[in-house]
CSV table of C-alpha atoms in Angstrom, one decimal:
chain,number,residue,atom,x,y,z
A,1,UNK,CA,79.8,22.1,36.2
A,2,UNK,CA,79.9,24.3,33.1
A,3,UNK,CA,76.9,24.6,30.8
A,4,UNK,CA,76.6,21.8,28.3
A,5,UNK,CA,74.3,23.8,26.1
A,6,UNK,CA,74.1,27.4,25.2
A,7,UNK,CA,77.1,29.8,25.7
A,8,UNK,CA,79.9,28.2,27.6
A,9,UNK,CA,80.7,29.6,31.0
A,10,UNK,CA,83.5,28.3,33.3
A,11,UNK,CA,82.8,27.3,36.9
A,12,UNK,CA,85.5,29.0,39.0
A,13,UNK,CA,86.2,28.1,42.6
A,14,UNK,CA,88.3,29.8,45.1
A,15,UNK,CA,90.7,27.5,47.0
A,16,UNK,CA,91.2,28.1,50.8
A,17,UNK,CA,94.9,27.8,50.1
A,18,UNK,CA,94.7,31.1,48.2
A,19,UNK,CA,94.0,32.9,51.4
A,20,UNK,CA,96.6,31.1,53.6
A,21,UNK,CA,97.3,31.7,56.4
A,22,UNK,CA,93.7,32.8,56.6
A,23,UNK,CA,91.1,30.0,56.8
A,24,UNK,CA,87.7,28.8,55.7
A,25,UNK,CA,85.6,31.7,56.9
A,26,UNK,CA,87.8,34.3,55.1
A,27,UNK,CA,87.7,32.2,51.9
A,28,UNK,CA,83.9,32.0,51.9
A,29,UNK,CA,83.7,35.7,52.5
A,30,UNK,CA,86.0,36.5,49.6
A,31,UNK,CA,84.3,34.1,47.3
A,32,UNK,CA,81.0,35.7,47.9
A,33,UNK,CA,82.2,39.3,47.6
A,34,UNK,CA,84.3,38.8,44.5
A,35,UNK,CA,81.8,36.6,42.6
A,36,UNK,CA,83.3,33.2,42.6
A,37,UNK,CA,81.0,30.3,41.8
A,38,UNK,CA,82.2,28.0,44.7
A,39,UNK,CA,84.9,27.2,47.2
A,40,UNK,CA,87.6,24.5,47.2
A,41,UNK,CA,88.5,23.4,50.7
A,42,UNK,CA,92.0,22.2,51.4
A,43,UNK,CA,91.7,19.9,54.5
A,44,UNK,CA,94.4,21.0,57.0
A,45,UNK,CA,95.0,21.1,60.7
A,46,UNK,CA,92.3,23.9,60.8
A,47,UNK,CA,89.4,22.0,62.4
A,48,UNK,CA,86.8,23.9,60.4
A,49,UNK,CA,88.2,22.5,57.2
A,50,UNK,CA,87.5,19.0,58.5
A,51,UNK,CA,84.0,19.4,60.0
A,52,UNK,CA,80.9,18.7,57.9
A,53,UNK,CA,78.5,20.8,60.0
A,54,UNK,CA,80.7,23.8,60.1
A,55,UNK,CA,81.3,23.7,56.3
A,56,UNK,CA,77.5,23.3,55.7
A,57,UNK,CA,76.9,26.3,58.0
A,58,UNK,CA,79.2,28.4,55.8
A,59,UNK,CA,77.5,27.2,52.6
A,60,UNK,CA,74.2,28.3,54.1
A,61,UNK,CA,75.5,31.6,55.5
A,62,UNK,CA,77.3,32.8,52.4
A,63,UNK,CA,75.1,31.0,49.8
A,64,UNK,CA,78.3,29.7,48.1
A,65,UNK,CA,78.6,25.9,47.5
A,66,UNK,CA,81.7,23.8,47.9
A,67,UNK,CA,82.7,22.1,44.7
A,68,UNK,CA,85.9,20.4,45.7
A,69,UNK,CA,87.7,18.9,48.7
A,70,UNK,CA,91.5,18.7,48.6
A,71,UNK,CA,92.5,15.7,50.7
A,72,UNK,CA,95.2,16.2,53.3
A,73,UNK,CA,97.9,14.5,51.3
A,74,UNK,CA,100.5,17.3,51.4
A,75,UNK,CA,103.7,16.9,53.3
A,76,UNK,CA,102.6,19.4,56.0
A,77,UNK,CA,99.2,17.6,56.5
A,78,UNK,CA,100.6,14.1,57.0
A,79,UNK,CA,99.2,14.0,60.6
A,80,UNK,CA,95.7,15.0,59.6
A,81,UNK,CA,93.2,12.1,59.5
A,82,UNK,CA,95.7,9.3,60.1
A,83,UNK,CA,96.8,6.7,57.6
A,84,UNK,CA,97.0,7.4,53.9
A,85,UNK,CA,93.9,5.5,52.7
A,86,UNK,CA,91.9,6.9,55.6
A,87,UNK,CA,92.6,10.4,54.3
A,88,UNK,CA,91.2,9.4,50.9
A,89,UNK,CA,88.1,7.7,52.3
A,90,UNK,CA,87.3,10.5,54.7
A,91,UNK,CA,87.8,13.1,52.0
A,92,UNK,CA,85.4,11.2,49.7
A,93,UNK,CA,82.9,11.1,52.6
A,94,UNK,CA,83.2,14.8,53.3
A,95,UNK,CA,82.8,15.6,49.6
A,96,UNK,CA,79.5,13.7,49.6
A,97,UNK,CA,78.3,15.3,52.8
A,98,UNK,CA,78.9,18.8,51.7
A,99,UNK,CA,77.5,18.3,48.2
A,100,UNK,CA,80.8,18.6,46.4
A,101,UNK,CA,81.9,16.7,43.3
A,102,UNK,CA,85.7,16.2,43.3
A,103,UNK,CA,88.4,15.0,45.7
A,104,UNK,CA,91.9,16.2,44.8
A,105,UNK,CA,94.8,14.0,46.0
A,106,UNK,CA,98.5,14.0,45.6
A,107,UNK,CA,100.4,10.9,44.5
A,108,UNK,CA,102.1,9.0,47.3
A,109,UNK,CA,105.6,9.8,48.5
A,110,UNK,CA,108.2,7.1,47.6
A,111,UNK,CA,108.7,6.3,51.3
A,112,UNK,CA,104.9,5.3,51.5
A,113,UNK,CA,105.8,2.0,49.8
A,114,UNK,CA,102.7,0.0,50.8
A,115,UNK,CA,100.3,2.9,49.9
A,116,UNK,CA,102.1,3.5,46.6
A,117,UNK,CA,102.0,-0.1,45.6
A,118,UNK,CA,98.2,-0.2,45.2
A,119,UNK,CA,97.6,3.5,44.7
A,120,UNK,CA,96.3,3.6,41.2
A,121,UNK,CA,93.9,0.8,41.7
A,122,UNK,CA,93.0,1.9,45.2
A,123,UNK,CA,92.0,5.3,44.1
A,124,UNK,CA,89.8,3.8,41.3
A,125,UNK,CA,88.1,1.5,43.8
A,126,UNK,CA,87.3,4.3,46.3
A,127,UNK,CA,86.0,6.4,43.4
A,128,UNK,CA,83.7,3.6,42.2
A,129,UNK,CA,82.5,2.7,45.7
A,130,UNK,CA,81.6,6.3,46.6
A,131,UNK,CA,80.6,7.7,43.3
A,132,UNK,CA,83.1,10.6,43.9
A,133,UNK,CA,85.6,11.7,41.3
A,134,UNK,CA,89.1,11.1,42.9
A,135,UNK,CA,91.4,13.3,40.8
A,136,UNK,CA,95.2,12.9,41.1
A,137,UNK,CA,97.3,16.0,40.8
A,138,UNK,CA,100.4,16.5,38.8
A,139,UNK,CA,103.4,17.3,41.0
A,140,UNK,CA,107.1,18.1,40.3
A,141,UNK,CA,110.6,17.0,41.2
A,142,UNK,CA,112.2,18.2,44.4
A,143,UNK,CA,115.8,19.3,45.0
A,144,UNK,CA,117.5,17.2,47.6
A,145,UNK,CA,121.1,17.9,48.6
A,146,UNK,CA,121.5,20.1,45.5
A,147,UNK,CA,120.2,17.4,43.1
A,148,UNK,CA,116.9,16.8,41.4
A,149,UNK,CA,115.0,14.0,43.0
A,150,UNK,CA,111.7,12.3,42.2
A,151,UNK,CA,109.9,11.8,45.5
A,152,UNK,CA,106.5,10.8,44.2
A,153,UNK,CA,105.4,7.3,43.2
A,154,UNK,CA,104.7,6.1,40.6
A,155,UNK,CA,105.8,9.6,39.3
A,156,UNK,CA,105.2,13.3,39.7
A,157,UNK,CA,103.7,13.4,36.2
A,158,UNK,CA,100.3,11.7,35.7
A,159,UNK,CA,101.0,11.4,32.0
A,160,UNK,CA,101.3,7.7,31.2
A,161,UNK,CA,99.7,6.6,34.5
A,162,UNK,CA,96.4,4.8,34.5
A,163,UNK,CA,94.4,7.3,36.5
A,164,UNK,CA,90.7,7.8,35.8
A,165,UNK,CA,90.9,11.5,36.7
A,166,UNK,CA,93.7,14.0,36.9
A,167,UNK,CA,94.0,17.5,38.4
A,168,UNK,CA,96.3,19.8,36.4
A,169,UNK,CA,98.2,22.5,38.3
A,170,UNK,CA,100.0,25.1,36.2
A,171,UNK,CA,102.5,26.1,38.9
A,172,UNK,CA,103.5,22.4,39.3
A,173,UNK,CA,103.9,22.1,35.6
A,174,UNK,CA,106.2,25.2,35.5
A,175,UNK,CA,108.4,23.7,38.2
A,176,UNK,CA,108.5,20.4,36.3
A,177,UNK,CA,109.2,22.2,33.0
A,178,UNK,CA,106.1,20.6,31.4
A,179,UNK,CA,103.9,22.1,28.7
A,180,UNK,CA,100.4,22.4,30.2
A,181,UNK,CA,98.6,22.8,26.8
A,182,UNK,CA,100.1,19.6,25.4
A,183,UNK,CA,99.5,17.7,28.7
A,184,UNK,CA,95.9,18.8,28.9
A,185,UNK,CA,95.4,17.7,25.3
A,186,UNK,CA,97.0,14.3,26.1
A,187,UNK,CA,94.8,13.8,29.2
A,188,UNK,CA,91.6,14.4,27.2
A,189,UNK,CA,88.5,13.3,28.9
A,190,UNK,CA,90.5,12.2,32.0
A,191,UNK,CA,91.0,15.9,33.0
A,192,UNK,CA,88.9,16.1,36.2
A,193,UNK,CA,90.0,19.4,37.7
A,194,UNK,CA,92.1,22.5,37.1
A,195,UNK,CA,94.3,24.5,39.6
A,196,UNK,CA,94.5,27.9,38.0
A,197,UNK,CA,97.9,29.5,38.8
A,198,UNK,CA,101.3,30.0,37.0
A,199,UNK,CA,105.0,29.7,37.6
A,200,UNK,CA,108.3,31.2,36.3
A,201,UNK,CA,110.0,27.9,35.5
A,202,UNK,CA,113.2,29.2,36.9
A,203,UNK,CA,113.1,27.7,40.4
A,204,UNK,CA,112.4,24.3,42.0
A,205,UNK,CA,109.9,26.1,44.3
A,206,UNK,CA,106.2,25.8,43.9
A,207,UNK,CA,105.4,29.5,43.3
A,208,UNK,CA,101.7,29.6,42.6
A,209,UNK,CA,101.8,32.9,40.7
A,210,UNK,CA,98.8,34.6,39.4
A,211,UNK,CA,97.7,33.2,36.0
A,212,UNK,CA,99.5,35.1,33.2
A,213,UNK,CA,102.4,36.1,35.5
A,214,UNK,CA,104.5,33.1,34.6
A,215,UNK,CA,105.7,31.1,31.5
A,216,UNK,CA,103.0,28.5,31.3
A,217,UNK,CA,100.5,28.7,28.3
A,218,UNK,CA,97.6,29.2,30.7
A,219,UNK,CA,95.5,31.4,28.5
A,220,UNK,CA,95.9,29.1,25.5
A,221,UNK,CA,95.0,26.1,27.7
A,222,UNK,CA,91.9,27.7,29.1
A,223,UNK,CA,90.8,28.7,25.6
A,224,UNK,CA,91.3,25.1,24.4
A,225,UNK,CA,89.1,23.9,27.3
A,226,UNK,CA,86.5,26.4,26.3
A,227,UNK,CA,86.6,25.3,22.7
A,228,UNK,CA,86.2,21.6,23.7
A,229,UNK,CA,83.5,22.6,26.2
A,230,UNK,CA,85.2,20.9,29.1
A,231,UNK,CA,82.9,20.1,32.0
A,232,UNK,CA,84.8,20.7,35.2
A,233,UNK,CA,85.8,23.2,37.9
A,234,UNK,CA,88.6,25.7,37.6
A,235,UNK,CA,90.0,26.1,41.1
A,236,UNK,CA,92.0,29.3,41.6
A,237,UNK,CA,95.0,28.3,43.7
A,238,UNK,CA,97.4,31.3,43.9
A,239,UNK,CA,99.7,32.6,46.7
A,240,UNK,CA,98.6,35.9,48.2
A,241,UNK,CA,100.9,35.7,51.2
A,242,UNK,CA,103.0,38.6,49.9
A,243,UNK,CA,100.1,40.9,49.4
A,244,UNK,CA,100.5,44.1,51.3
A,245,UNK,CA,97.0,44.2,52.7
A,246,UNK,CA,93.5,42.8,52.3
A,247,UNK,CA,92.7,45.2,49.4
A,248,UNK,CA,95.7,44.0,47.4
A,249,UNK,CA,94.8,40.4,48.2
A,250,UNK,CA,91.3,41.0,46.9
A,251,UNK,CA,92.7,42.6,43.8
A,252,UNK,CA,94.8,39.6,43.1
A,253,UNK,CA,91.9,37.2,43.6
A,254,UNK,CA,89.7,39.3,41.4
A,255,UNK,CA,92.4,39.4,38.7
A,256,UNK,CA,92.6,35.6,38.7
A,257,UNK,CA,88.8,35.2,38.4
A,258,UNK,CA,88.7,37.7,35.6
A,259,UNK,CA,91.5,35.8,33.8
A,260,UNK,CA,89.6,32.6,33.9
A,261,UNK,CA,86.4,34.2,32.6
A,262,UNK,CA,88.1,36.2,29.9
A,263,UNK,CA,89.8,33.2,28.4
A,264,UNK,CA,86.9,30.7,28.9
A,265,UNK,CA,83.6,32.5,28.5
A,266,UNK,CA,81.9,32.4,25.1
A,267,UNK,CA,80.3,35.6,23.9
A,268,UNK,CA,77.6,36.3,21.3
């Protein structure tokens, strides 16, 4: 959604997960006040995140579009929208109905054996049938009983997998001890979406720090995308749960937006 001609300007979305445990209305309000270009909706148990008419009402009220739908493929959203393929199909339908462009999905868990068996081809088929970009997110190993365990299939890393589109998350990369700049270069034109965040790389937890507050080469990666004139959405997905109040939360979200623009916008 960036400009193909003229000065390059990033399209920066605010994810509803950045305001958790607040919901959709608070995210639209913050996106409008702080100057974000769009909203990324993570579909959860919150009914408003699932309903086309309510999301359209918010688009109209705040005059802020929805660019991305994150399908309910997280562990805590396994009960939302039923079976695994139903989640993908309904997310693609919702994406089309609200005028968005991208569906973000997580790779299957290893215990979802039937789903995992045909995941790569199945995602491609849903994308081709609907015309919606289905973008598979990089994940990370878990620690189970004190040991590192790969719980995603075919793998937590999308590198080497035959996905048409990939979402790159800097916090997940930090947890997995991966170099985001090298990964983004390897993905090339298959990079479909960015989750802008960071991580310390010292824990197995998914931290979602503000960009620039961790060890990932976030600035360099954004500058590389600017220089290659990448056409996609940068979705700010940071944790603000530890903010002291609404003003501090706004300050963190404003800082993340400014970070994206500082490292991606071209100037005369």
